[in-house]
């Protein structure tokens, strides 16, 4: 996924030449322009797949000791079979002695303190002209800036002048992609990856372009979403069990109070004075309040379990927990003679698959 050089040499008059394939498919920059002006509806998944392949190409270049230093959408070009290729290594350097190198020896010495590259995609160390500290991590920043533009259709920083843009690159945090383009779907994993790449401190960026590929592949395969769903189901299940445990403890306390009330009413004559009956009526109110609290806790558990079931419809653990809770409620309502409520909970237990 790097534009190949088929041949290189010198003409008879000493002028250098090289040959490369004709690539009439345009660049990623042109594709993004077409999306911006509404003449194209390129799917985000396709753009991200293309981008992932160029990240792998950049990683291969880094392993060979080459830092591109001018990665931008205009330098990602479409090949003859629709693949995206990395092009234009005119500012590239081999990682030694701040020298630009070509096949037959040193080409030029880059002046330290002079910014090089395309400003919108330039990392802070490059914007400062800090050439000794430019390396693969600098290309990772530029890749993050390109990913940011793929997600938001704009570069991470916008400015009215070159100087203002450089100050933003050096000092300002990029706007979160979702806020930068709230009318466009921005996957959270890719947004987080772009922001990691755009860290001012190179040590906080992904360690290599290959790490970008790993994260992107995880998003493309739905791996991260599956992990989030599993974690959310586990949290909901734990929350439901906690709520049910509280409800069960309250049920035990209610049963104890009910037994005490039965005994006290049994020993209280019908003709007993009101003052003797008032404490019993007050206790009945307390028991009723506890019942309502218990019902609320069970409702909380049911809500959490139903939410978990929406995330994981085939989870036997969630279905069994939900059915068990409904069966417990059915037994309680049946014992009280609340037939309609008992039937409803039995129906829900069956629907959950546990009866």
Tab-separated table of C-alpha atoms in Angstrom:
chain	number	residue	atom	x	y	z
A	1	UNK	CA	0.000	0.000	0.000
A	2	UNK	CA	2.875	2.338	-0.890
A	3	UNK	CA	3.088	3.710	-4.423
A	4	UNK	CA	5.786	1.561	-6.067
A	5	UNK	CA	8.778	2.884	-7.991
A	6	UNK	CA	9.280	0.759	-11.104
A	7	UNK	CA	12.614	2.191	-12.157
A	8	UNK	CA	15.032	4.978	-11.324
A	9	UNK	CA	18.214	6.313	-12.846
A	10	UNK	CA	19.652	9.205	-14.836
A	11	UNK	CA	19.143	10.458	-18.360
A	12	UNK	CA	22.160	10.766	-20.633
A	13	UNK	CA	22.409	14.443	-19.661
A	14	UNK	CA	22.669	13.515	-15.992
A	15	UNK	CA	19.166	14.486	-14.932
A	16	UNK	CA	17.584	11.991	-12.490
A	17	UNK	CA	14.333	10.176	-13.273
A	18	UNK	CA	12.012	7.591	-11.801
A	19	UNK	CA	8.930	5.828	-13.083
A	20	UNK	CA	5.800	4.939	-11.156
A	21	UNK	CA	2.326	3.684	-12.089
A	22	UNK	CA	-0.338	6.016	-13.418
A	23	UNK	CA	-2.876	6.577	-10.643
A	24	UNK	CA	-5.920	8.366	-12.091
A	25	UNK	CA	-8.268	7.410	-9.226
A	26	UNK	CA	-7.678	10.577	-7.247
A	27	UNK	CA	-6.794	11.030	-3.591
A	28	UNK	CA	-8.454	10.664	-0.236
A	29	UNK	CA	-8.528	14.471	-0.091
A	30	UNK	CA	-10.668	14.548	-3.238
A	31	UNK	CA	-13.000	11.905	-1.820
A	32	UNK	CA	-13.432	13.916	1.381
A	33	UNK	CA	-14.076	17.080	-0.650
A	34	UNK	CA	-16.795	15.236	-2.573
A	35	UNK	CA	-18.442	14.130	0.677
A	36	UNK	CA	-18.281	17.680	2.018
A	37	UNK	CA	-19.953	19.188	-1.048
A	38	UNK	CA	-22.566	16.437	-1.209
A	39	UNK	CA	-21.507	14.875	-4.517
A	40	UNK	CA	-20.461	11.632	-2.840
A	41	UNK	CA	-21.821	9.488	-0.018
A	42	UNK	CA	-18.766	7.339	0.605
A	43	UNK	CA	-19.573	5.009	3.536
A	44	UNK	CA	-17.544	5.621	6.669
A	45	UNK	CA	-16.647	1.931	6.850
A	46	UNK	CA	-14.994	2.075	3.424
A	47	UNK	CA	-13.032	5.193	4.338
A	48	UNK	CA	-11.874	3.591	7.559
A	49	UNK	CA	-10.837	0.368	5.793
A	50	UNK	CA	-8.812	2.411	3.328
A	51	UNK	CA	-7.244	4.372	6.161
A	52	UNK	CA	-6.342	1.185	8.038
A	53	UNK	CA	-4.436	-0.149	5.033
A	54	UNK	CA	-2.385	3.059	4.809
A	55	UNK	CA	-1.594	2.858	8.529
A	56	UNK	CA	-0.115	-0.571	7.928
A	57	UNK	CA	1.922	0.823	5.036
A	58	UNK	CA	3.222	3.644	7.228
A	59	UNK	CA	4.137	1.075	9.884
A	60	UNK	CA	6.106	-0.890	7.268
A	61	UNK	CA	7.955	2.305	6.338
A	62	UNK	CA	8.737	2.971	9.985
A	63	UNK	CA	10.138	-0.536	10.398
A	64	UNK	CA	12.434	0.241	7.459
A	65	UNK	CA	13.587	3.388	9.257
A	66	UNK	CA	11.653	5.857	7.090
A	67	UNK	CA	9.555	8.675	8.567
A	68	UNK	CA	7.196	10.274	6.020
A	69	UNK	CA	6.778	13.700	7.681
A	70	UNK	CA	4.046	14.865	5.289
A	71	UNK	CA	1.132	12.472	5.716
A	72	UNK	CA	-2.126	14.069	4.613
A	73	UNK	CA	-5.255	13.063	2.664
A	74	UNK	CA	-3.720	14.442	-0.532
A	75	UNK	CA	-0.858	11.953	-0.232
A	76	UNK	CA	-3.168	8.949	0.062
A	77	UNK	CA	-4.046	8.027	-3.529
A	78	UNK	CA	-6.341	5.405	-4.982
A	79	UNK	CA	-4.675	2.578	-6.866
A	80	UNK	CA	-5.931	0.817	-9.983
A	81	UNK	CA	-7.913	-1.806	-8.035
A	82	UNK	CA	-9.442	0.629	-5.540
A	83	UNK	CA	-6.809	0.285	-2.825
A	84	UNK	CA	-5.446	3.351	-1.032
A	85	UNK	CA	-1.708	3.921	-1.373
A	86	UNK	CA	0.725	6.159	0.489
A	87	UNK	CA	2.514	8.530	-1.883
A	88	UNK	CA	4.943	11.464	-1.969
A	89	UNK	CA	7.901	10.676	0.257
A	90	UNK	CA	9.543	13.955	-0.801
A	91	UNK	CA	9.985	15.109	2.811
A	92	UNK	CA	10.759	11.664	4.186
A	93	UNK	CA	13.845	11.036	6.245
A	94	UNK	CA	15.732	8.034	7.398
A	95	UNK	CA	16.017	8.014	11.170
A	96	UNK	CA	19.604	9.183	11.482
A	97	UNK	CA	21.440	12.484	11.705
A	98	UNK	CA	18.537	14.695	10.566
A	99	UNK	CA	19.465	13.879	6.949
A	100	UNK	CA	17.107	13.462	4.043
A	101	UNK	CA	18.362	10.519	2.026
A	102	UNK	CA	17.845	9.283	-1.522
A	103	UNK	CA	19.228	6.243	-3.280
A	104	UNK	CA	22.564	7.765	-4.242
A	105	UNK	CA	23.363	9.587	-1.013
A	106	UNK	CA	22.530	12.686	1.034
A	107	UNK	CA	20.112	15.077	-0.644
A	108	UNK	CA	19.934	18.003	1.776
A	109	UNK	CA	20.289	18.846	5.432
A	110	UNK	CA	17.017	20.083	6.952
A	111	UNK	CA	17.426	23.258	8.907
A	112	UNK	CA	16.552	22.763	12.578
A	113	UNK	CA	13.913	25.240	13.779
A	114	UNK	CA	12.095	25.375	10.438
A	115	UNK	CA	8.611	23.791	10.230
A	116	UNK	CA	8.226	21.281	7.408
A	117	UNK	CA	5.164	19.446	6.130
A	118	UNK	CA	1.515	20.436	5.698
A	119	UNK	CA	0.353	22.563	8.652
A	120	UNK	CA	-3.117	21.044	9.216
A	121	UNK	CA	-1.632	17.578	9.809
A	122	UNK	CA	1.640	18.624	11.410
A	123	UNK	CA	2.532	17.394	14.936
A	124	UNK	CA	3.700	19.915	17.546
A	125	UNK	CA	7.344	18.806	17.417
A	126	UNK	CA	7.347	19.338	13.653
A	127	UNK	CA	5.548	22.676	13.963
A	128	UNK	CA	8.330	23.820	16.303
A	129	UNK	CA	10.971	22.692	13.839
A	130	UNK	CA	12.280	20.348	16.529
A	131	UNK	CA	13.817	17.954	14.005
A	132	UNK	CA	15.801	15.754	16.424
A	133	UNK	CA	12.515	14.825	18.100
A	134	UNK	CA	10.662	13.907	14.919
A	135	UNK	CA	10.130	10.177	14.486
A	136	UNK	CA	7.460	7.538	13.836
A	137	UNK	CA	5.372	9.091	16.631
A	138	UNK	CA	5.160	12.242	14.480
A	139	UNK	CA	3.612	10.298	11.610
A	140	UNK	CA	1.218	8.744	14.142
A	141	UNK	CA	0.045	12.269	14.997
A	142	UNK	CA	-0.521	13.015	11.316
A	143	UNK	CA	-2.461	9.771	10.924
A	144	UNK	CA	-4.636	10.846	13.841
A	145	UNK	CA	-5.272	14.195	12.144
A	146	UNK	CA	-6.336	12.371	8.968
A	147	UNK	CA	-8.600	10.027	10.944
A	148	UNK	CA	-10.094	13.078	12.663
A	149	UNK	CA	-10.914	14.556	9.251
A	150	UNK	CA	-12.401	11.281	8.034
A	151	UNK	CA	-14.715	11.328	11.051
A	152	UNK	CA	-15.608	15.030	11.051
A	153	UNK	CA	-14.856	16.196	7.484
A	154	UNK	CA	-12.552	18.904	8.878
A	155	UNK	CA	-8.982	19.017	10.218
A	156	UNK	CA	-8.435	19.041	13.998
A	157	UNK	CA	-7.534	22.741	13.984
A	158	UNK	CA	-8.911	25.600	11.897
A	159	UNK	CA	-7.373	29.072	11.808
A	160	UNK	CA	-7.336	32.343	9.845
A	161	UNK	CA	-3.560	32.424	9.488
A	162	UNK	CA	-0.541	30.163	9.470
A	163	UNK	CA	0.695	31.649	12.758
A	164	UNK	CA	-2.677	31.097	14.442
A	165	UNK	CA	-2.736	27.515	13.201
A	166	UNK	CA	0.753	26.804	14.571
A	167	UNK	CA	-0.240	28.222	17.982
A	168	UNK	CA	-3.308	25.956	18.027
A	169	UNK	CA	-1.229	22.901	17.131
A	170	UNK	CA	1.257	23.726	19.877
A	171	UNK	CA	-1.132	24.767	22.636
A	172	UNK	CA	-4.835	24.057	22.028
A	173	UNK	CA	-6.607	20.747	22.590
A	174	UNK	CA	-8.571	19.484	19.580
A	175	UNK	CA	-12.333	19.661	19.828
A	176	UNK	CA	-13.831	16.197	20.467
A	177	UNK	CA	-14.889	14.776	17.089
A	178	UNK	CA	-18.531	14.361	18.105
A	179	UNK	CA	-18.739	18.041	19.020
A	180	UNK	CA	-16.897	19.068	15.878
A	181	UNK	CA	-19.510	17.355	13.707
A	182	UNK	CA	-22.656	16.595	15.654
A	183	UNK	CA	-24.639	15.952	12.452
A	184	UNK	CA	-22.410	13.019	11.503
A	185	UNK	CA	-22.117	9.615	13.133
A	186	UNK	CA	-18.784	9.457	14.971
A	187	UNK	CA	-17.913	6.039	16.440
A	188	UNK	CA	-16.597	6.497	19.960
A	189	UNK	CA	-13.664	4.088	19.551
A	190	UNK	CA	-12.380	5.860	16.455
A	191	UNK	CA	-12.912	9.283	18.026
A	192	UNK	CA	-10.915	8.213	21.088
A	193	UNK	CA	-8.169	6.819	18.850
A	194	UNK	CA	-7.913	10.067	16.880
A	195	UNK	CA	-7.627	12.104	20.080
A	196	UNK	CA	-4.919	9.784	21.440
A	197	UNK	CA	-2.918	10.279	18.263
A	198	UNK	CA	-3.296	14.061	18.611
A	199	UNK	CA	-1.728	14.235	22.063
A	200	UNK	CA	0.864	17.015	22.345
A	201	UNK	CA	3.193	14.667	24.223
A	202	UNK	CA	4.471	11.940	21.844
A	203	UNK	CA	4.729	9.524	24.787
A	204	UNK	CA	0.925	9.621	25.168
A	205	UNK	CA	0.241	8.678	21.551
A	206	UNK	CA	-0.185	5.105	20.286
A	207	UNK	CA	3.207	3.437	20.189
A	208	UNK	CA	3.045	2.651	16.478
A	209	UNK	CA	0.900	2.928	13.371
A	210	UNK	CA	0.218	-0.797	13.796
A	211	UNK	CA	-1.621	0.008	17.031
A	212	UNK	CA	-4.026	2.146	15.017
A	213	UNK	CA	-4.682	-0.834	12.749
A	214	UNK	CA	-5.418	-3.019	15.764
A	215	UNK	CA	-7.965	-0.569	17.158
A	216	UNK	CA	-9.569	0.045	13.760
A	217	UNK	CA	-9.831	-3.682	13.055
A	218	UNK	CA	-11.453	-4.135	16.453
A	219	UNK	CA	-14.038	-1.506	15.538
A	220	UNK	CA	-14.630	-2.964	12.076
A	221	UNK	CA	-15.156	-6.426	13.573
A	222	UNK	CA	-17.465	-5.087	16.274
A	223	UNK	CA	-15.133	-6.452	18.936
A	224	UNK	CA	-15.199	-3.340	21.120
A	225	UNK	CA	-18.963	-3.031	20.909
A	226	UNK	CA	-19.314	-6.670	21.947
A	227	UNK	CA	-16.996	-6.096	24.896
A	228	UNK	CA	-18.992	-3.037	25.936
A	229	UNK	CA	-22.220	-5.004	25.717
A	230	UNK	CA	-20.794	-7.811	27.836
A	231	UNK	CA	-19.596	-5.319	30.443
A	232	UNK	CA	-22.952	-3.520	30.434
A	233	UNK	CA	-24.837	-6.811	30.847
A	234	UNK	CA	-22.584	-7.799	33.746
A	235	UNK	CA	-23.180	-4.423	35.426
A	236	UNK	CA	-26.942	-4.638	34.932
A	237	UNK	CA	-27.027	-8.203	36.224
A	238	UNK	CA	-25.045	-7.211	39.324
A	239	UNK	CA	-27.334	-4.220	39.893
A	240	UNK	CA	-30.422	-6.432	39.557
A	241	UNK	CA	-29.065	-8.981	42.006
A	242	UNK	CA	-28.221	-6.257	44.523
A	243	UNK	CA	-31.744	-4.837	44.245
A	244	UNK	CA	-33.266	-8.288	44.594
A	245	UNK	CA	-31.115	-9.063	47.619
A	246	UNK	CA	-32.353	-5.876	49.290
A	247	UNK	CA	-35.933	-6.810	48.395
A	248	UNK	CA	-35.469	-10.310	49.842
A	249	UNK	CA	-34.034	-8.912	53.078
A	250	UNK	CA	-36.959	-6.516	53.314
A	251	UNK	CA	-39.375	-9.392	52.630
A	252	UNK	CA	-37.943	-11.279	55.613
A	253	UNK	CA	-38.419	-8.220	57.805
A	254	UNK	CA	-41.975	-7.784	56.514
A	255	UNK	CA	-42.815	-11.429	57.249
A	256	UNK	CA	-41.519	-11.053	60.803
A	257	UNK	CA	-43.600	-7.933	61.349
A	258	UNK	CA	-46.681	-9.579	59.856
A	259	UNK	CA	-46.342	-12.547	62.245
A	260	UNK	CA	-46.032	-10.154	65.153
A	261	UNK	CA	-49.142	-8.281	64.013
A	262	UNK	CA	-51.156	-11.488	63.700
A	263	UNK	CA	-50.192	-12.477	67.238
A	264	UNK	CA	-50.978	-9.043	68.658
A	265	UNK	CA	-54.360	-8.801	66.885
A	266	UNK	CA	-55.207	-12.293	68.095
A	267	UNK	CA	-54.677	-11.181	71.677
A	268	UNK	CA	-56.585	-7.919	71.224
A	269	UNK	CA	-60.366	-8.171	71.882
A	270	UNK	CA	-62.707	-6.663	69.329
A	271	UNK	CA	-64.080	-4.391	72.037
A	272	UNK	CA	-60.610	-3.171	73.044
A	273	UNK	CA	-60.357	0.633	73.265
A	274	UNK	CA	-59.078	2.596	70.273
A	275	UNK	CA	-55.954	3.565	72.180
A	276	UNK	CA	-55.026	-0.141	72.349
A	277	UNK	CA	-55.613	-0.653	68.623
A	278	UNK	CA	-53.837	2.487	67.348
A	279	UNK	CA	-50.310	1.020	67.721
A	280	UNK	CA	-51.407	-1.988	65.662
A	281	UNK	CA	-52.844	0.219	62.919
A	282	UNK	CA	-49.586	2.211	62.905
A	283	UNK	CA	-47.613	-1.022	62.538
A	284	UNK	CA	-49.827	-2.022	59.612
A	285	UNK	CA	-48.961	1.293	57.947
A	286	UNK	CA	-45.267	0.587	58.454
A	287	UNK	CA	-45.642	-2.865	56.909
A	288	UNK	CA	-47.506	-1.351	53.931
A	289	UNK	CA	-44.712	1.184	53.445
A	290	UNK	CA	-42.125	-1.599	53.562
A	291	UNK	CA	-44.131	-3.536	50.973
A	292	UNK	CA	-44.080	-0.552	48.634
A	293	UNK	CA	-40.333	-0.202	49.070
A	294	UNK	CA	-39.872	-3.917	48.420
A	295	UNK	CA	-42.037	-3.636	45.272
A	296	UNK	CA	-39.864	-0.749	44.105
A	297	UNK	CA	-36.667	-2.714	44.653
A	298	UNK	CA	-38.061	-5.658	42.722
A	299	UNK	CA	-39.132	-3.246	39.980
A	300	UNK	CA	-35.579	-1.895	39.856
A	301	UNK	CA	-34.266	-5.440	39.486
A	302	UNK	CA	-36.753	-6.232	36.725
A	303	UNK	CA	-35.897	-3.031	34.827
A	304	UNK	CA	-32.179	-3.840	34.995
A	305	UNK	CA	-32.728	-7.440	33.873
A	306	UNK	CA	-34.949	-6.404	30.978
A	307	UNK	CA	-32.298	-3.889	29.875
A	308	UNK	CA	-29.656	-6.631	30.074
A	309	UNK	CA	-31.886	-8.924	28.040
A	310	UNK	CA	-32.182	-6.307	25.304
A	311	UNK	CA	-28.387	-6.204	25.097
A	312	UNK	CA	-27.985	-9.986	25.315
A	313	UNK	CA	-31.217	-11.704	24.208
A	314	UNK	CA	-29.641	-15.152	24.296
A	315	UNK	CA	-28.163	-14.870	27.806
A	316	UNK	CA	-29.392	-17.868	29.799
A	317	UNK	CA	-28.097	-16.305	33.015
A	318	UNK	CA	-30.162	-13.152	32.551
A	319	UNK	CA	-33.257	-15.063	31.454
A	320	UNK	CA	-33.052	-17.408	34.442
A	321	UNK	CA	-32.634	-14.517	36.866
A	322	UNK	CA	-35.602	-12.667	35.393
A	323	UNK	CA	-37.825	-15.766	35.353
A	324	UNK	CA	-36.869	-16.617	38.943
A	325	UNK	CA	-37.842	-13.143	40.128
A	326	UNK	CA	-41.206	-13.287	38.367
A	327	UNK	CA	-41.898	-16.753	39.803
A	328	UNK	CA	-41.136	-15.494	43.318
A	329	UNK	CA	-43.578	-12.642	42.822
A	330	UNK	CA	-46.178	-15.030	41.368
A	331	UNK	CA	-46.016	-17.241	44.479
A	332	UNK	CA	-46.391	-14.252	46.803
A	333	UNK	CA	-49.360	-12.823	44.922
A	334	UNK	CA	-51.033	-16.254	44.700
A	335	UNK	CA	-50.657	-16.727	48.467
A	336	UNK	CA	-52.413	-13.383	49.012
A	337	UNK	CA	-55.197	-14.253	46.618
A	338	UNK	CA	-54.107	-11.591	44.103
A	339	UNK	CA	-54.921	-13.806	41.168
A	340	UNK	CA	-54.509	-11.293	38.324
A	341	UNK	CA	-51.067	-10.209	39.470
A	342	UNK	CA	-50.005	-13.818	39.992
A	343	UNK	CA	-51.088	-14.696	36.427
A	344	UNK	CA	-49.237	-11.684	35.010
A	345	UNK	CA	-45.966	-12.621	36.708
A	346	UNK	CA	-46.342	-16.220	35.608
A	347	UNK	CA	-46.807	-15.043	32.037
A	348	UNK	CA	-43.648	-12.928	32.299
A	349	UNK	CA	-41.700	-15.832	33.796
A	350	UNK	CA	-42.670	-18.003	30.826
A	351	UNK	CA	-41.717	-15.234	28.388
A	352	UNK	CA	-38.315	-15.000	30.045
A	353	UNK	CA	-37.852	-18.701	29.338
A	354	UNK	CA	-37.419	-19.938	32.863
A	355	UNK	CA	-40.696	-21.649	33.578
